[in-house]
Coordinates of C-alpha atoms in Angstrom, one line a residue:
Chain G
M938 CA 0.0 0.1 0.0
T939 CA 1.4 3.5 -1.0
H940 CA 0.7 6.5 0.9
P941 CA 1.5 9.1 -1.7
I942 CA 2.6 12.9 -1.2
P943 CA 1.7 15.4 -4.1
P944 CA 4.2 15.5 -6.9
G945 CA 6.6 18.3 -6.4
T946 CA 6.7 17.8 -2.8
R947 CA 9.2 16.0 -0.6
D948 CA 10.1 14.8 2.8
V949 CA 13.4 15.3 4.0
L950 CA 15.3 13.0 6.4
P951 CA 18.0 13.6 8.8
D952 CA 21.1 13.4 6.7
E953 CA 19.8 15.7 4.0
M954 CA 18.3 18.0 6.6
R955 CA 21.6 18.3 8.6
E956 CA 23.2 19.5 5.2
L957 CA 20.3 21.9 4.5
R958 CA 20.4 23.3 7.8
A959 CA 24.2 23.7 7.7
L960 CA 23.7 25.7 4.3
T961 CA 20.9 27.7 5.5
D962 CA 23.0 28.8 8.6
R963 CA 25.8 29.8 6.5
L964 CA 23.9 32.0 4.3
R965 CA 21.9 33.5 7.1
R966 CA 25.1 34.2 9.0
T967 CA 26.6 36.2 6.0
F968 CA 23.2 37.9 5.4
E969 CA 23.0 38.7 9.2
E970 CA 26.6 40.0 9.4
A971 CA 26.0 42.2 6.4
G972 CA 23.2 43.8 8.4
Y973 CA 20.2 42.0 7.0
G974 CA 17.9 41.0 9.9
E975 CA 15.8 37.9 9.3
V976 CA 12.1 38.2 9.0
Y977 CA 9.2 35.8 8.7
T978 CA 5.8 36.4 7.2
P979 CA 2.7 34.1 7.0
V980 CA 2.4 31.4 4.5
L981 CA -1.1 32.3 4.1
E982 CA -2.0 35.6 3.2
Y983 CA -5.2 37.4 1.8
E984 CA -5.1 36.9 -1.9
E985 CA -6.6 40.4 -2.5
V986 CA -3.6 41.9 -0.4
L987 CA -1.0 39.9 -2.4
R988 CA -2.7 41.2 -5.8
R989 CA -2.0 44.8 -4.7
G990 CA 1.6 44.0 -5.2
D991 CA 1.4 42.4 -8.6
Y992 CA -1.7 41.2 -10.3
A993 CA 0.3 38.3 -12.3
A994 CA 3.0 37.5 -9.8
A995 CA 0.4 37.1 -7.0
G996 CA -1.5 34.8 -8.9
A997 CA -0.9 32.1 -6.4
A998 CA -1.6 28.6 -7.5
Y999 CA -3.2 27.5 -4.1
R1000 CA -6.3 29.3 -2.7
L1001 CA -8.6 28.6 -0.1
F1002 CA -11.6 30.1 1.7
D1003 CA -11.3 30.8 5.4
E1004 CA -14.3 30.5 7.8
H1005 CA -15.5 33.9 6.8
G1006 CA -15.4 33.1 3.1
E1007 CA -12.3 35.3 2.5
V1008 CA -10.0 34.0 -0.2
L1009 CA -6.5 33.1 1.2
A1010 CA -3.7 32.1 -0.9
L1011 CA -0.4 30.3 -0.4
R1012 CA 2.6 32.9 -1.0
S1013 CA 4.2 32.1 -4.4
D1014 CA 7.3 34.2 -3.7
T1015 CA 8.5 36.3 -0.5
T1016 CA 9.1 39.7 -1.9
I1017 CA 5.6 40.9 -2.1
P1018 CA 4.8 40.0 1.5
I1019 CA 8.1 41.7 2.7
A1020 CA 7.0 44.9 0.6
R1021 CA 3.9 44.6 2.6
V1022 CA 5.6 44.3 5.9
V1023 CA 7.7 47.3 5.2
A1024 CA 5.0 49.5 4.1
T1025 CA 2.9 48.6 7.2
R1026 CA 5.2 47.7 10.2
Y1027 CA 8.1 50.2 9.3
R1028 CA 5.4 52.9 8.1
E1029 CA 7.4 55.7 10.0
A1030 CA 11.0 54.4 10.4
A1031 CA 13.6 55.9 8.1
P1032 CA 14.9 53.9 5.3
P1033 CA 17.0 52.1 4.2
F1034 CA 15.7 48.6 5.4
R1035 CA 18.0 45.5 5.1
L1036 CA 16.1 42.2 5.3
C1037 CA 16.6 38.5 4.7
Y1038 CA 14.2 35.4 4.7
F1039 CA 14.3 31.7 4.7
A1040 CA 10.7 30.8 3.6
H1041 CA 8.9 28.1 1.6
A1042 CA 7.0 29.4 -1.4
Y1043 CA 4.3 27.5 -3.6
R1044 CA 3.8 27.3 -7.3
A1045 CA 1.9 25.1 -9.6
V1046 CA 3.6 22.4 -11.5
D1047 CA 3.4 22.4 -15.2
R1048 CA 4.5 18.8 -15.5
G1049 CA 5.1 16.0 -13.0
V1050 CA 9.1 15.6 -13.1
G1051 CA 11.3 17.5 -11.0
E1052 CA 9.6 20.9 -10.8
P1053 CA 8.8 21.6 -7.1
R1054 CA 5.4 22.7 -5.8
E1055 CA 6.9 23.7 -2.6
F1056 CA 10.4 25.3 -2.2
L1057 CA 12.7 26.9 0.2
Q1058 CA 13.6 30.4 -1.0
G1059 CA 16.6 32.3 1.1
G1060 CA 17.0 35.8 -0.1
V1061 CA 17.7 39.4 0.7
E1062 CA 15.7 42.6 0.3
L1063 CA 17.5 45.9 0.3
I1064 CA 14.6 48.8 0.5
G1065 CA 15.2 52.4 0.2
V1066 CA 18.5 52.2 -1.8
P1067 CA 18.2 53.2 -5.4
G1068 CA 20.2 52.0 -8.3
P1069 CA 23.0 51.2 -9.1
E1070 CA 24.2 51.3 -5.3
G1071 CA 21.5 48.9 -4.2
E1072 CA 22.1 46.4 -7.0
A1073 CA 26.0 46.3 -6.3
E1074 CA 25.4 45.7 -2.5
V1075 CA 22.8 42.9 -3.2
V1076 CA 24.9 41.1 -6.0
A1077 CA 28.2 41.3 -3.8
L1078 CA 26.4 39.9 -1.0
T1079 CA 24.9 37.2 -2.8
V1080 CA 28.3 36.1 -4.2
A1081 CA 29.8 36.3 -0.9
A1082 CA 26.9 34.1 0.8
L1083 CA 27.7 31.5 -2.0
D1084 CA 31.4 31.7 -1.4
E1085 CA 30.5 31.0 2.1
A1086 CA 28.4 28.1 1.3
G1087 CA 31.3 26.6 -0.4
L1088 CA 30.6 27.3 -4.1
R1089 CA 33.6 28.4 -6.1
R1090 CA 32.4 28.8 -9.7
H1091 CA 29.3 30.9 -9.3
R1092 CA 28.2 33.8 -11.5
V1093 CA 25.5 36.5 -11.3
G1094 CA 24.0 37.4 -14.4
V1095 CA 22.9 40.9 -14.6
G1096 CA 20.6 42.5 -17.3
D1097 CA 18.0 45.1 -17.4
G1098 CA 14.6 43.7 -17.6
S1099 CA 13.2 47.0 -19.4
L1100 CA 16.0 47.4 -21.8
Y1101 CA 14.3 45.5 -24.8
R1102 CA 11.0 47.1 -24.4
S1103 CA 12.5 50.5 -24.3
L1104 CA 14.4 49.9 -27.3
L1105 CA 11.4 48.7 -29.1
F1106 CA 9.7 52.0 -28.2
S1107 CA 12.6 54.2 -29.4
L1108 CA 12.7 52.2 -32.6
E1109 CA 8.7 52.9 -33.0
V1110 CA 7.9 49.5 -33.3
P1111 CA 4.0 49.4 -33.2
E1112 CA 3.1 48.4 -29.7
D1113 CA 0.8 45.6 -30.6
R1114 CA 3.9 43.8 -31.8
H1115 CA 5.8 44.1 -28.5
L1116 CA 4.2 41.2 -26.7
P1117 CA 4.9 38.5 -29.2
L1118 CA 8.5 39.7 -29.5
L1119 CA 9.0 39.9 -25.6
E1120 CA 7.4 36.3 -25.2
C1121 CA 10.1 35.0 -27.9
L1122 CA 12.8 37.1 -26.0
S1123 CA 11.8 35.6 -22.5
R1124 CA 12.0 32.0 -23.9
R1125 CA 15.1 32.9 -25.8
D1126 CA 13.7 31.5 -28.8
L1127 CA 16.1 33.4 -30.9
V1128 CA 14.9 31.8 -34.2
G1129 CA 11.2 33.2 -33.4
L1130 CA 12.5 36.4 -32.3
D1131 CA 14.5 36.9 -35.6
L1132 CA 11.3 36.0 -37.6
G1133 CA 9.3 38.4 -35.8
I1134 CA 11.7 41.3 -36.2
S1135 CA 12.3 40.5 -39.9
A1136 CA 8.5 40.8 -40.3
L1137 CA 8.6 44.5 -38.9
G1138 CA 10.2 46.0 -42.0
L1139 CA 12.9 47.9 -40.2
A1140 CA 16.2 49.4 -41.7
K1141 CA 18.8 46.7 -41.6
R1142 CA 20.8 48.5 -39.0
E1143 CA 17.9 48.7 -36.5
R1144 CA 17.1 45.1 -37.4
E1145 CA 20.5 44.0 -36.7
L1146 CA 20.5 45.7 -33.2
L1147 CA 17.2 44.1 -32.2
V1148 CA 18.5 40.7 -33.5
R1149 CA 21.9 40.8 -31.9
L1150 CA 21.2 42.5 -28.4
P1151 CA 19.9 39.4 -26.7
E1152 CA 23.1 37.6 -27.9
L1153 CA 25.2 40.1 -26.1
R1154 CA 26.4 38.8 -22.7
G1155 CA 30.0 38.5 -21.1
G1156 CA 32.3 40.9 -19.3
P1157 CA 31.7 44.6 -19.4
A1158 CA 32.9 44.8 -23.1
V1159 CA 29.4 43.7 -24.2
L1160 CA 28.2 47.3 -22.8
D1161 CA 30.3 48.9 -25.4
R1162 CA 28.8 46.7 -28.0
A1163 CA 25.3 48.0 -27.4
D1164 CA 25.4 50.9 -29.7
G1165 CA 22.7 53.3 -31.1
P1166 CA 19.6 53.7 -28.8
A1167 CA 20.7 50.6 -26.8
A1168 CA 23.9 52.5 -25.7
E1169 CA 22.0 55.0 -23.5
A1170 CA 20.0 52.1 -22.1
V1171 CA 23.1 50.3 -20.8
E1172 CA 24.3 53.3 -19.0
G1173 CA 22.9 52.1 -15.6
L1174 CA 24.5 48.7 -16.0
R1175 CA 27.7 50.6 -16.8
G1176 CA 27.4 52.3 -13.4
L1177 CA 26.8 49.0 -11.7
H1178 CA 30.0 47.6 -13.3
E1179 CA 31.9 50.5 -11.9
L1180 CA 30.7 49.7 -8.4
L1181 CA 31.0 46.0 -8.4
A1182 CA 34.7 46.6 -9.7
Q1183 CA 35.6 48.8 -6.6
R1184 CA 34.2 45.8 -4.6
G1185 CA 36.6 43.4 -6.4
M1186 CA 33.5 41.6 -7.9
A1187 CA 33.6 42.5 -11.5
E1188 CA 34.7 38.9 -12.5
R1189 CA 31.9 37.4 -10.9
V1190 CA 29.3 39.1 -12.9
I1191 CA 28.0 38.5 -16.5
F1192 CA 26.2 41.1 -18.3
D1193 CA 23.3 39.6 -20.2
L1194 CA 21.5 42.2 -22.5
G1195 CA 18.9 39.6 -23.2
L1196 CA 18.1 38.7 -19.7
V1197 CA 14.3 39.1 -18.6
R1198 CA 12.8 37.5 -15.6
E1199 CA 9.3 36.2 -15.7
L1200 CA 7.8 38.2 -12.5
G1201 CA 6.1 41.2 -13.7
Y1202 CA 7.0 43.6 -10.9
Y1203 CA 10.6 44.2 -11.9
T1204 CA 11.3 47.7 -13.2
G1205 CA 15.2 47.7 -14.0
A1206 CA 18.1 45.7 -13.3
V1207 CA 17.3 41.8 -13.2
F1208 CA 19.6 39.1 -11.7
E1209 CA 20.1 35.5 -12.2
V1210 CA 22.6 33.3 -10.3
Y1211 CA 24.3 30.3 -12.0
D1212 CA 27.0 27.6 -11.2
P1213 CA 28.5 25.5 -13.9
A1214 CA 27.8 22.4 -11.9
V1215 CA 23.9 22.9 -12.3
G1216 CA 21.9 23.3 -15.6
F1217 CA 19.5 25.8 -14.3
A1218 CA 19.7 29.1 -12.3
L1219 CA 19.9 28.9 -8.6
G1220 CA 18.0 31.9 -8.2
G1221 CA 17.3 35.5 -9.4
G1222 CA 15.8 38.8 -8.5
G1223 CA 16.0 42.4 -9.7
R1224 CA 14.9 45.9 -8.9
Y1225 CA 11.2 46.6 -8.2
D1226 CA 11.0 50.3 -7.5
E1227 CA 7.1 50.4 -7.9
L1228 CA 6.1 47.5 -5.6
L1229 CA 6.6 49.3 -2.4
G1230 CA 4.4 52.3 -3.7
R1231 CA 1.5 50.0 -4.1
F1232 CA 1.4 49.3 -0.6
G1233 CA 1.7 53.1 0.2
R1234 CA 5.3 53.6 1.1
D1235 CA 7.0 54.7 -2.1
L1236 CA 10.6 53.5 -1.9
P1237 CA 13.1 52.1 -4.4
A1238 CA 14.3 48.5 -3.8
C1239 CA 15.9 45.4 -5.0
G1240 CA 16.7 41.9 -3.9
I1241 CA 17.7 38.4 -4.8
G1242 CA 16.3 35.1 -3.9
L1243 CA 18.1 31.7 -3.9
D1244 CA 16.4 28.3 -4.2
V1245 CA 18.0 26.5 -1.4
Q1246 CA 17.4 23.1 -2.8
R1247 CA 19.3 24.2 -6.0
V1248 CA 22.2 25.8 -4.1
H1249 CA 22.5 22.5 -2.0
L1250 CA 22.7 20.6 -5.4
A1251 CA 25.4 22.9 -6.8
Q1252 CA 27.2 22.5 -3.4
A1253 CA 27.2 18.8 -3.6
A1254 CA 28.4 18.9 -7.3
E1255 CA 31.4 21.4 -6.3
E1256 CA 32.4 19.1 -3.6
R1257 CA 32.8 16.5 -6.5
F1258 CA 34.5 18.8 -8.7
A1259 CA 37.0 20.1 -6.3
Chain K
V618 CA 36.7 23.0 -32.7
T619 CA 33.9 22.9 -30.2
G620 CA 36.3 23.4 -27.3
Q621 CA 34.8 21.3 -24.4
L622 CA 31.3 21.9 -25.4
M623 CA 29.1 18.6 -25.1
I624 CA 26.8 18.4 -28.0
A625 CA 23.6 16.3 -28.1
V626 CA 23.3 14.7 -31.5
P627 CA 20.1 13.1 -32.8
R628 CA 20.0 9.8 -34.2
G629 CA 17.4 9.0 -36.8
T630 CA 16.6 11.3 -39.9
L631 CA 18.6 14.2 -38.7
F632 CA 21.6 12.1 -37.7
E633 CA 23.5 12.3 -41.2
G634 CA 22.7 16.1 -41.8
T635 CA 24.0 16.9 -38.4
L636 CA 27.3 14.8 -38.6
D637 CA 27.7 16.3 -42.1
L638 CA 27.4 19.8 -40.4
L639 CA 29.7 18.8 -37.7
D640 CA 32.1 17.6 -40.3
R641 CA 32.0 21.1 -42.1
L642 CA 32.7 22.6 -38.6
G643 CA 35.8 20.6 -38.3
V644 CA 34.5 18.2 -35.6
N645 CA 35.9 14.7 -36.1
T646 CA 32.8 12.5 -36.3
G647 CA 34.5 9.5 -37.9
E648 CA 34.0 7.3 -34.7
V649 CA 30.5 8.4 -34.3
R650 CA 29.7 7.4 -37.9
S651 CA 31.5 3.9 -37.7
N652 CA 30.2 3.0 -34.3
Q653 CA 26.4 2.7 -34.1
R654 CA 25.9 1.1 -30.6
K655 CA 28.2 3.5 -28.6
L656 CA 26.5 6.7 -27.3
L657 CA 28.9 8.8 -25.6
F658 CA 31.9 10.1 -27.5
A659 CA 33.8 12.2 -24.9
E660 CA 36.8 13.1 -27.0
A661 CA 34.7 14.6 -29.9
G662 CA 32.2 16.2 -27.3
I663 CA 29.2 14.3 -28.9
V664 CA 26.5 12.3 -26.9
T665 CA 23.9 10.6 -29.4
M666 CA 20.3 9.8 -28.6
R667 CA 16.6 10.0 -29.7
P668 CA 15.6 13.5 -31.3
S669 CA 13.0 13.6 -28.5
D670 CA 15.5 13.2 -25.7
V671 CA 17.8 16.1 -26.9
P672 CA 15.6 18.7 -25.1
T673 CA 15.8 16.6 -21.6
Y674 CA 19.6 16.5 -21.7
V675 CA 20.0 20.2 -22.8
E676 CA 17.7 21.4 -20.4
H677 CA 19.5 19.5 -17.5
G678 CA 22.8 20.8 -18.7
S679 CA 24.2 17.1 -19.4
A680 CA 24.8 18.4 -22.7
D681 CA 25.7 22.3 -23.3
I682 CA 24.0 22.5 -26.8
G683 CA 22.0 20.1 -29.0
I684 CA 20.4 19.5 -32.3
T685 CA 16.8 18.6 -32.7
G686 CA 13.8 19.0 -35.1
K687 CA 11.3 22.0 -34.6
D688 CA 8.4 19.1 -34.2
V689 CA 10.1 18.0 -30.9
L690 CA 10.5 21.5 -29.4
L691 CA 7.0 22.4 -30.3
E692 CA 5.6 19.2 -28.6
Q693 CA 8.0 20.0 -25.6
S694 CA 7.4 23.7 -25.4
Q695 CA 7.6 23.4 -21.5
R696 CA 11.3 22.8 -21.7
K697 CA 13.6 25.4 -20.5
V698 CA 16.1 25.5 -23.4
Y699 CA 17.3 28.4 -25.6
E700 CA 16.5 28.0 -29.5
L701 CA 19.5 29.5 -31.1
L702 CA 19.6 28.8 -34.7
D703 CA 17.4 27.3 -37.6
L704 CA 19.8 25.0 -39.3
G705 CA 17.7 24.4 -42.4
Y706 CA 18.1 20.9 -43.0
G707 CA 15.7 17.9 -42.1
R708 CA 12.8 20.1 -43.6
C709 CA 9.4 18.6 -43.2
R710 CA 5.9 19.6 -42.5
M711 CA 3.5 19.0 -39.5
V712 CA 0.1 18.3 -41.0
V713 CA -3.4 17.3 -40.5
A714 CA -4.4 14.6 -42.9
A715 CA -7.4 12.5 -43.5
R716 CA -8.8 9.7 -45.8
D717 CA -9.0 10.8 -49.3
G718 CA -12.4 11.8 -50.4
G719 CA -15.1 13.4 -48.6
D720 CA -14.7 15.7 -45.6
P721 CA -14.3 13.4 -42.6
V722 CA -13.2 16.2 -40.2
G723 CA -16.0 18.5 -41.2
E724 CA -18.4 15.8 -41.2
A725 CA -17.4 14.7 -37.5
L726 CA -17.4 18.3 -36.4
R727 CA -20.8 19.1 -38.0
R728 CA -22.6 15.8 -36.5
L729 CA -20.8 14.8 -33.5
G730 CA -19.5 18.3 -32.4
R731 CA -15.8 17.0 -32.3
V732 CA -13.0 15.3 -34.3
R733 CA -11.1 12.4 -33.3
V734 CA -7.5 12.7 -34.1
A735 CA -4.6 10.2 -33.7
T736 CA -1.0 11.5 -33.4
K737 CA 2.4 11.0 -31.8
Y738 CA 2.3 14.5 -30.9
P739 CA -0.7 15.2 -28.5
R740 CA 0.2 18.6 -27.3
I741 CA 0.8 20.0 -30.9
A742 CA -2.6 18.5 -32.1
A743 CA -4.5 19.6 -29.2
R744 CA -3.0 23.1 -29.4
H745 CA -3.7 23.2 -33.1
F746 CA -7.4 22.5 -32.8
A747 CA -8.0 24.5 -29.7
E748 CA -6.6 27.5 -31.8
T749 CA -8.6 27.0 -34.7
G750 CA -11.7 26.8 -32.4
R751 CA -12.7 23.1 -33.0
Q752 CA -13.1 20.5 -30.3
A753 CA -10.7 17.5 -30.8
E754 CA -10.4 14.2 -29.0
V755 CA -6.7 13.5 -29.2
V756 CA -5.9 9.7 -29.3
E757 CA -2.0 9.1 -28.7
V758 CA -0.5 6.5 -30.6
K759 CA 3.1 5.2 -30.6
G760 CA 3.4 3.3 -34.1
S761 CA 2.3 4.1 -37.5
V762 CA -0.3 6.8 -37.3
E763 CA -1.4 6.3 -40.7
L764 CA -3.2 3.3 -39.7
A765 CA -5.6 4.9 -37.3
P766 CA -8.1 6.5 -39.8
L767 CA -8.1 3.4 -42.1
T768 CA -9.4 1.2 -39.3
G769 CA -12.1 3.8 -38.2
L770 CA -10.2 4.7 -34.9
V771 CA -10.2 8.4 -35.7
D772 CA -11.2 10.9 -38.4
A773 CA -7.8 12.5 -39.0
I774 CA -4.3 12.5 -37.9
V775 CA -1.6 14.9 -37.1
D776 CA 1.7 13.8 -38.2
L777 CA 5.1 14.8 -39.7
T778 CA 5.6 14.2 -43.4
A779 CA 8.5 14.8 -45.7
S780 CA 7.6 13.7 -48.9
G781 CA 3.9 12.7 -48.3
R782 CA 4.5 9.3 -49.9
T783 CA 3.5 7.2 -46.9
L784 CA 0.4 9.3 -46.5
A785 CA -0.4 8.7 -50.2
E786 CA 0.2 5.0 -50.2
N787 CA -2.2 4.8 -47.4
Q788 CA -4.9 6.8 -49.3
L789 CA -4.6 9.8 -46.8
R790 CA -4.4 13.4 -48.0
V791 CA -3.0 16.6 -46.3
I792 CA -5.8 18.8 -45.7
E793 CA -4.0 21.2 -43.3
E794 CA -0.3 22.5 -42.8
I795 CA 0.4 23.3 -38.9
E796 CA 4.1 24.2 -39.2
V797 CA 7.2 23.8 -41.3
C798 CA 9.9 22.0 -39.3
T799 CA 13.6 22.0 -39.8
A800 CA 16.7 21.1 -37.6
R801 CA 17.3 23.7 -34.8
L802 CA 20.3 24.4 -32.5
I803 CA 19.4 24.7 -29.0
A804 CA 21.3 25.4 -25.6
N805 CA 21.2 24.9 -22.0
P806 CA 20.4 28.5 -20.4
V807 CA 23.3 28.3 -17.9
A808 CA 25.7 27.1 -20.6
H809 CA 24.6 30.0 -22.8
K810 CA 25.9 32.4 -20.1
L811 CA 28.9 30.6 -18.8
K812 CA 30.1 29.1 -22.1
A813 CA 29.1 32.1 -24.1
E814 CA 32.4 32.5 -26.3
R815 CA 32.4 29.0 -27.3
I816 CA 28.8 28.9 -28.0
D817 CA 29.0 32.1 -29.8
A818 CA 31.9 31.1 -31.8
L819 CA 30.1 28.0 -33.0
V820 CA 26.9 29.9 -34.0
E821 CA 29.2 32.4 -35.9
R822 CA 30.8 29.5 -37.9
I823 CA 27.5 27.8 -38.7
R824 CA 26.0 31.3 -39.7
A825 CA 29.0 31.9 -42.1
R826 CA 28.8 28.5 -43.6

């Protein structure tokens, strides 16, 4: 007789739990020492409140009614609840706020294999510090925390989530064509993107710019290769590079001009964390300057969340590699 | 030439075209050609597999890049892989076909409110009929799809065809084209960032070909 648990959930037994605990302890210590105090928010929130943060991102997969008929939702990320906390509990306090969290979040699984329905996120939010200083601090802290966790070859991919869209505007691409192009870009279907762009009937130079921009990734030299209307758009990333270079972190960052993140609340810089031992991103984040304002306290903010399970995978693989 | 990139190479109809492409890029495919049973060729940086497994290995990063048909990518559209290039070879069409004579699809829709469709590509078939506003009951089969309408199992099939000869020999005719499919170069998202130079060099060489 089997007693199944839902696909995408798992039991953790002592050996693994000990390792996970040691990993989160190391990450937490690095965050705390950098001045990021740990917070905890409820797993269940009012769906209506989450939706104030971001309509799409708060489209939590699991909802239920409470005893009064109110709709509750299982949180699908931690950034929106923390924005709510800062706007309500620190209403009068002076920014900046440095907070970290280790919390489970819940998302629907598209397919049975491997994708977690419940996953442990550990991350930081820096609220009240504008770009690029905020990004530099958060990226550097993420790299340091993963160093502390025993990873050696990890990199943070940095892009600008609004770059491509603003490029489309500046080249006067009709607005109804934006969405299909941005969808191709988000999947990195470069063949589809090329087809879509070719159908716009742009001049060769503009066409080339739109086709080639998503392929630009690597060291700071890629920022120089963004020319024309794109040159201005990468200025923010250039500033970030300078700040990271001052922290000795320039080598740990990959500029990626095609990077977009799926969550809707990002307004500028976006991040993804990679390690060569694992074929998928260990986490990600970005700048969300409008989210706090939706909860009534207008502050710039950015953050990164790591999928602890995936960091653990990378940690184990790095041990074998070393 | 591929400088430590691990390439997933599809066996089957795309095999020859893919090895020819790799030859032109200067990869030594001699051992791969002469050894039909071996799967992993570490020295050449090649791992061979069914085309439908290529996205799986590339998604997980067991191969950095891979080559497979657009039909496979459409069927497995949930896979998180980057599609870098249309390689042009292995051209065929994903089509809806039905028995020659009459209008079995229209007839089924009109009288029974739905059409029964056999296919090896259930997602592509379901998506195509949903997008064209018709109710379809998709029957997944593993073997020769052409048999299904002949025996009355279904009203139509969704399948890949190159010449259309097999369809014609079974008294089937193409009634709709869903997509033209060719070989595609795909990449693992993390490899695409961390091995950017090597992947870009390869892409440039293929483009310049």
